[in-house]
PDB file of C-alpha atoms in Angstrom:
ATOM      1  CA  UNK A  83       0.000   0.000   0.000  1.00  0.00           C
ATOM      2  CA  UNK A  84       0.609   3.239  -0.942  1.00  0.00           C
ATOM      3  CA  UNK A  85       2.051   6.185   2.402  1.00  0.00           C
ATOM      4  CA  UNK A  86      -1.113   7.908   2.952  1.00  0.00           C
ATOM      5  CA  UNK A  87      -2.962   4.331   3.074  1.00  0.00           C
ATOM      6  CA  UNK A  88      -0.551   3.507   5.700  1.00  0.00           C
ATOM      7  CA  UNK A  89      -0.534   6.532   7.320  1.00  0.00           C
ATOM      8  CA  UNK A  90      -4.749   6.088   7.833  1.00  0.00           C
ATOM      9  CA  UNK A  91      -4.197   2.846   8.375  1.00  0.00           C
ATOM     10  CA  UNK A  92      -1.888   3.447  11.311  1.00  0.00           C
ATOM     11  CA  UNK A  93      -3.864   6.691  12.521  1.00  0.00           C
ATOM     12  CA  UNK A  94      -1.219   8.800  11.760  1.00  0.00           C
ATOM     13  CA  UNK A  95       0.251  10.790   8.475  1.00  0.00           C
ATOM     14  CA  UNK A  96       2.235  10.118   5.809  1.00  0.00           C
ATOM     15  CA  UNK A  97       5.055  12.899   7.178  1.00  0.00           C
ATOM     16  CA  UNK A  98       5.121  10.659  10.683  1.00  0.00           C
ATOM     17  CA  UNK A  99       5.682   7.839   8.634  1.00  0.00           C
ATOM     18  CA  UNK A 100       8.858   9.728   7.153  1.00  0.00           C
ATOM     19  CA  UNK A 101      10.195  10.924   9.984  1.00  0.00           C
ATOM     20  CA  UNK A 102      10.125   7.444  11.642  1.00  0.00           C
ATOM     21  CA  UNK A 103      11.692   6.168   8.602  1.00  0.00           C
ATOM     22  CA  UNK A 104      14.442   8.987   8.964  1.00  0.00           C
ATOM     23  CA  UNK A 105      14.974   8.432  12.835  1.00  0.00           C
ATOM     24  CA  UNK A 106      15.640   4.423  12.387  1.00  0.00           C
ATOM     25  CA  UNK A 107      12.274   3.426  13.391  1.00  0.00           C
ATOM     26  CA  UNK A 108      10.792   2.105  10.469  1.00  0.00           C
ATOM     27  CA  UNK A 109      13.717   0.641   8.518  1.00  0.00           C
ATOM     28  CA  UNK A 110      13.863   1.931   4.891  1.00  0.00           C
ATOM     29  CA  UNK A 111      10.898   0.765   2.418  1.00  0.00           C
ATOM     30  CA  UNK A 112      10.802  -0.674  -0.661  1.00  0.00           C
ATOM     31  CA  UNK A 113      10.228   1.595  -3.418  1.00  0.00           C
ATOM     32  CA  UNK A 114       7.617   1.284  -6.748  1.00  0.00           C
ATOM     33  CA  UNK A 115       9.301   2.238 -10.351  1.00  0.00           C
ATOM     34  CA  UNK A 116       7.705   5.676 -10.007  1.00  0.00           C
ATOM     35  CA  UNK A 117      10.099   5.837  -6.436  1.00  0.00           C
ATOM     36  CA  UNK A 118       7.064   5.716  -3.767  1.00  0.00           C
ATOM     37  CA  UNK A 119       7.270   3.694  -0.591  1.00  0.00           C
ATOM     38  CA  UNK A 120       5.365   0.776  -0.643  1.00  0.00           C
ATOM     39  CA  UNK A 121       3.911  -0.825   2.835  1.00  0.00           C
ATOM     40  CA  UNK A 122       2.910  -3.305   3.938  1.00  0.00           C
ATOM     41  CA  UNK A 123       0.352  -4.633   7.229  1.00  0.00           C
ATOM     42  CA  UNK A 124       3.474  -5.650   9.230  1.00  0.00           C
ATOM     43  CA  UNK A 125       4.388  -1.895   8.521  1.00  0.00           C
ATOM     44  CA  UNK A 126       1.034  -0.758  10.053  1.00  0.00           C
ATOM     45  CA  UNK A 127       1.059  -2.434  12.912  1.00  0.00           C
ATOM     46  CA  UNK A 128       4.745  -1.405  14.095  1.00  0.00           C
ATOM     47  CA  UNK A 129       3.868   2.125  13.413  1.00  0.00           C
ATOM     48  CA  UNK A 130       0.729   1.627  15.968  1.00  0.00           C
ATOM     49  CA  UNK A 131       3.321   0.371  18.746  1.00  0.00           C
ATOM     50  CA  UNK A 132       5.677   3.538  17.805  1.00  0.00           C
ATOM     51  CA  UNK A 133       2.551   5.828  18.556  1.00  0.00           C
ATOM     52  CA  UNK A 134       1.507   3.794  21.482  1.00  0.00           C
ATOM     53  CA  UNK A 135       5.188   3.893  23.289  1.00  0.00           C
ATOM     54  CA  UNK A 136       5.354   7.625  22.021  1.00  0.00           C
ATOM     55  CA  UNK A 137       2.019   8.244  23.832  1.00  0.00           C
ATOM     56  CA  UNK A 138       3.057   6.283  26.823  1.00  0.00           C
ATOM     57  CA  UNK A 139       5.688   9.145  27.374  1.00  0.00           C
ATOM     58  CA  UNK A 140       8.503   7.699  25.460  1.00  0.00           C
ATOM     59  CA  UNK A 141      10.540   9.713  23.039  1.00  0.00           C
ATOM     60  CA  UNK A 142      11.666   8.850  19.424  1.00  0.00           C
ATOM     61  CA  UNK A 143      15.543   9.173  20.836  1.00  0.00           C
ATOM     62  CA  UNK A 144      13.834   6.549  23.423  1.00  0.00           C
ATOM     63  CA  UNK A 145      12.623   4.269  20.883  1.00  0.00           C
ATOM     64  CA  UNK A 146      15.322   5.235  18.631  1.00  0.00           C
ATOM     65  CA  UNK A 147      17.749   3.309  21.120  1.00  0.00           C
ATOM     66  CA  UNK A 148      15.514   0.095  20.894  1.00  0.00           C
ATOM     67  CA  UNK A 149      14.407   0.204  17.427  1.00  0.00           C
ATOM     68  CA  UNK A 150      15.911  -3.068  16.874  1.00  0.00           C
ATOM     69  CA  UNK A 151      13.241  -4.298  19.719  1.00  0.00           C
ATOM     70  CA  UNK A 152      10.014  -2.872  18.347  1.00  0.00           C
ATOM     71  CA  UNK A 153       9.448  -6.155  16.362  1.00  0.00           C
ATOM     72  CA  UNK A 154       8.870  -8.180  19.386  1.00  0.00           C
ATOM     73  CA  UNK A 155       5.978  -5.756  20.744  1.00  0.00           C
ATOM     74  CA  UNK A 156       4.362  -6.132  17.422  1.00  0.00           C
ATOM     75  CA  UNK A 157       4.793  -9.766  17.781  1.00  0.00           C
ATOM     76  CA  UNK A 158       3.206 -10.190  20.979  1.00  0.00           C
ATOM     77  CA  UNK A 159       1.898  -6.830  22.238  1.00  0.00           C
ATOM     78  CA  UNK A 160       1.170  -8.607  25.765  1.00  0.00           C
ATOM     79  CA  UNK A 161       5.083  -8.638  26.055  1.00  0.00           C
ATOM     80  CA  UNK A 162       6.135  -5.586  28.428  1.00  0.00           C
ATOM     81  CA  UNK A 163       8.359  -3.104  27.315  1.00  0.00           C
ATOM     82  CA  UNK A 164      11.135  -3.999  29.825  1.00  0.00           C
ATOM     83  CA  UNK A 165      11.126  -8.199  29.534  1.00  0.00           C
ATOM     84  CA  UNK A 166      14.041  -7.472  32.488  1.00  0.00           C
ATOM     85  CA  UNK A 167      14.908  -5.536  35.360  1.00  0.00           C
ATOM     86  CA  UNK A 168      18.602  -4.754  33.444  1.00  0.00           C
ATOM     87  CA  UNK A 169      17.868  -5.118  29.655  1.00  0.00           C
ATOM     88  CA  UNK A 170      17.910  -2.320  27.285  1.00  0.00           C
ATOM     89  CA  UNK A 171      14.188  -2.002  27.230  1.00  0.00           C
ATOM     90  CA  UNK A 172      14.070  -1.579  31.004  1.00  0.00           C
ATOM     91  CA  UNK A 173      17.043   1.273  31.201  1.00  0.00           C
ATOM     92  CA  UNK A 174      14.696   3.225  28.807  1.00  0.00           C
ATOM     93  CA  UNK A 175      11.746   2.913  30.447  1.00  0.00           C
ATOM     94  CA  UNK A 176      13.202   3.130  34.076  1.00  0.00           C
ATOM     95  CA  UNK A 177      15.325   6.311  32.698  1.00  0.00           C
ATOM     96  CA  UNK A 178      11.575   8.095  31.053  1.00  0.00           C
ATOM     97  CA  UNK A 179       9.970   7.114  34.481  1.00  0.00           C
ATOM     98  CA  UNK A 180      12.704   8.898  36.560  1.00  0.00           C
ATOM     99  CA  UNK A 181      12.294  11.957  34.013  1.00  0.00           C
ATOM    100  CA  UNK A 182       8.219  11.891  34.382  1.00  0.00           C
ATOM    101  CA  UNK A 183       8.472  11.832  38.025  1.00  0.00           C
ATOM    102  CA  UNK A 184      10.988  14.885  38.574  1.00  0.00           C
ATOM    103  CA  UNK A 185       8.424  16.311  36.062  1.00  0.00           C
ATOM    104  CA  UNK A 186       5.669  15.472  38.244  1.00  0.00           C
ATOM    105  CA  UNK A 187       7.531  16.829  41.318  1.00  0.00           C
ATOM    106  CA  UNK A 188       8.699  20.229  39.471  1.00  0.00           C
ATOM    107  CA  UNK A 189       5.112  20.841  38.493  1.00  0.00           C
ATOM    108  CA  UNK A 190       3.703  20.143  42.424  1.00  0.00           C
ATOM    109  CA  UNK A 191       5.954  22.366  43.629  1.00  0.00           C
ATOM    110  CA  UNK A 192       4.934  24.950  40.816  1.00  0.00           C
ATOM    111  CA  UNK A 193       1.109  24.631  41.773  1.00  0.00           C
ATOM    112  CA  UNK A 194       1.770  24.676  44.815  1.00  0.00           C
ATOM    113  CA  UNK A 195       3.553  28.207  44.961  1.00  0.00           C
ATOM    114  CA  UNK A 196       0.765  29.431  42.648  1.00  0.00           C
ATOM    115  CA  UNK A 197      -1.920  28.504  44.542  1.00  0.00           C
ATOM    116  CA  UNK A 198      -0.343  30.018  47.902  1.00  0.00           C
ATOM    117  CA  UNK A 199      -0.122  33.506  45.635  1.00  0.00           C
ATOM    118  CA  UNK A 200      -3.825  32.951  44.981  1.00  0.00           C
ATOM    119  CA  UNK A 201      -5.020  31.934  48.107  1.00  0.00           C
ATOM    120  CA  UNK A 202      -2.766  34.919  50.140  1.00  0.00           C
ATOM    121  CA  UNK A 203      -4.597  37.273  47.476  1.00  0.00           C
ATOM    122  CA  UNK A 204      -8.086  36.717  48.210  1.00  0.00           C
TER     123      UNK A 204
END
């Protein structure tokens, strides 16, 4: 199938699908005479666990370091992300979670100040 198939396909567009291709997370595709991509279902369905992981919190330098890995949560997407407490999948993920929580804890302490300066206001 054609990008913009894919991209609907996938739920996404046919630049995402470029860009993935450019980071290493779709390897390169096949190309028709005329010089478009062609794609196939296997295609689809590891561009819905890119999305998924990216919507999880991950970023494309995160996936980027496991692209090699993607294949086996489009093979079985029971598996976890981390299939061990020291793999590369679980560095990633235990890396993102460290940066989501000082996130979390910089944007407490940010509500909290602003709703003092409310509060001591009124």
């Amino acid at each position: 199938m054609r990008i913009g198939d894919a991209a609907a396909a996938a739920g996404t567009t046919p630049r995402a699908l470029r860009f993935y291709e450019e980071r290493g997370l779709l390897p390169p595709r096949p190309r028709t005479p005329a010089g478009q991509r062609e794609y196939g279902p296997a295609d689809v369905a590891r561009v819905k666990v890119i999305r998924e992981l990216l919507a999880l919190g991950l970023t494309v330098e995160d996936l980027g370091s496991l692209s090699d890995r993607i294949h086996l949560l489009v093979d079985d997407p029971r598996q976890r992300c981390a299939d061990s407490s020291d793999g590369p999948g679980a560095v990633v993920v235990h890396r993102r979670l460290a940066t989501l929580d000082a996130e979390i804890d910089r944007l407490t302490r940010l509500r909290t100040r602003l709703a003092g300066r409310t509060t001591a206001t009124e």
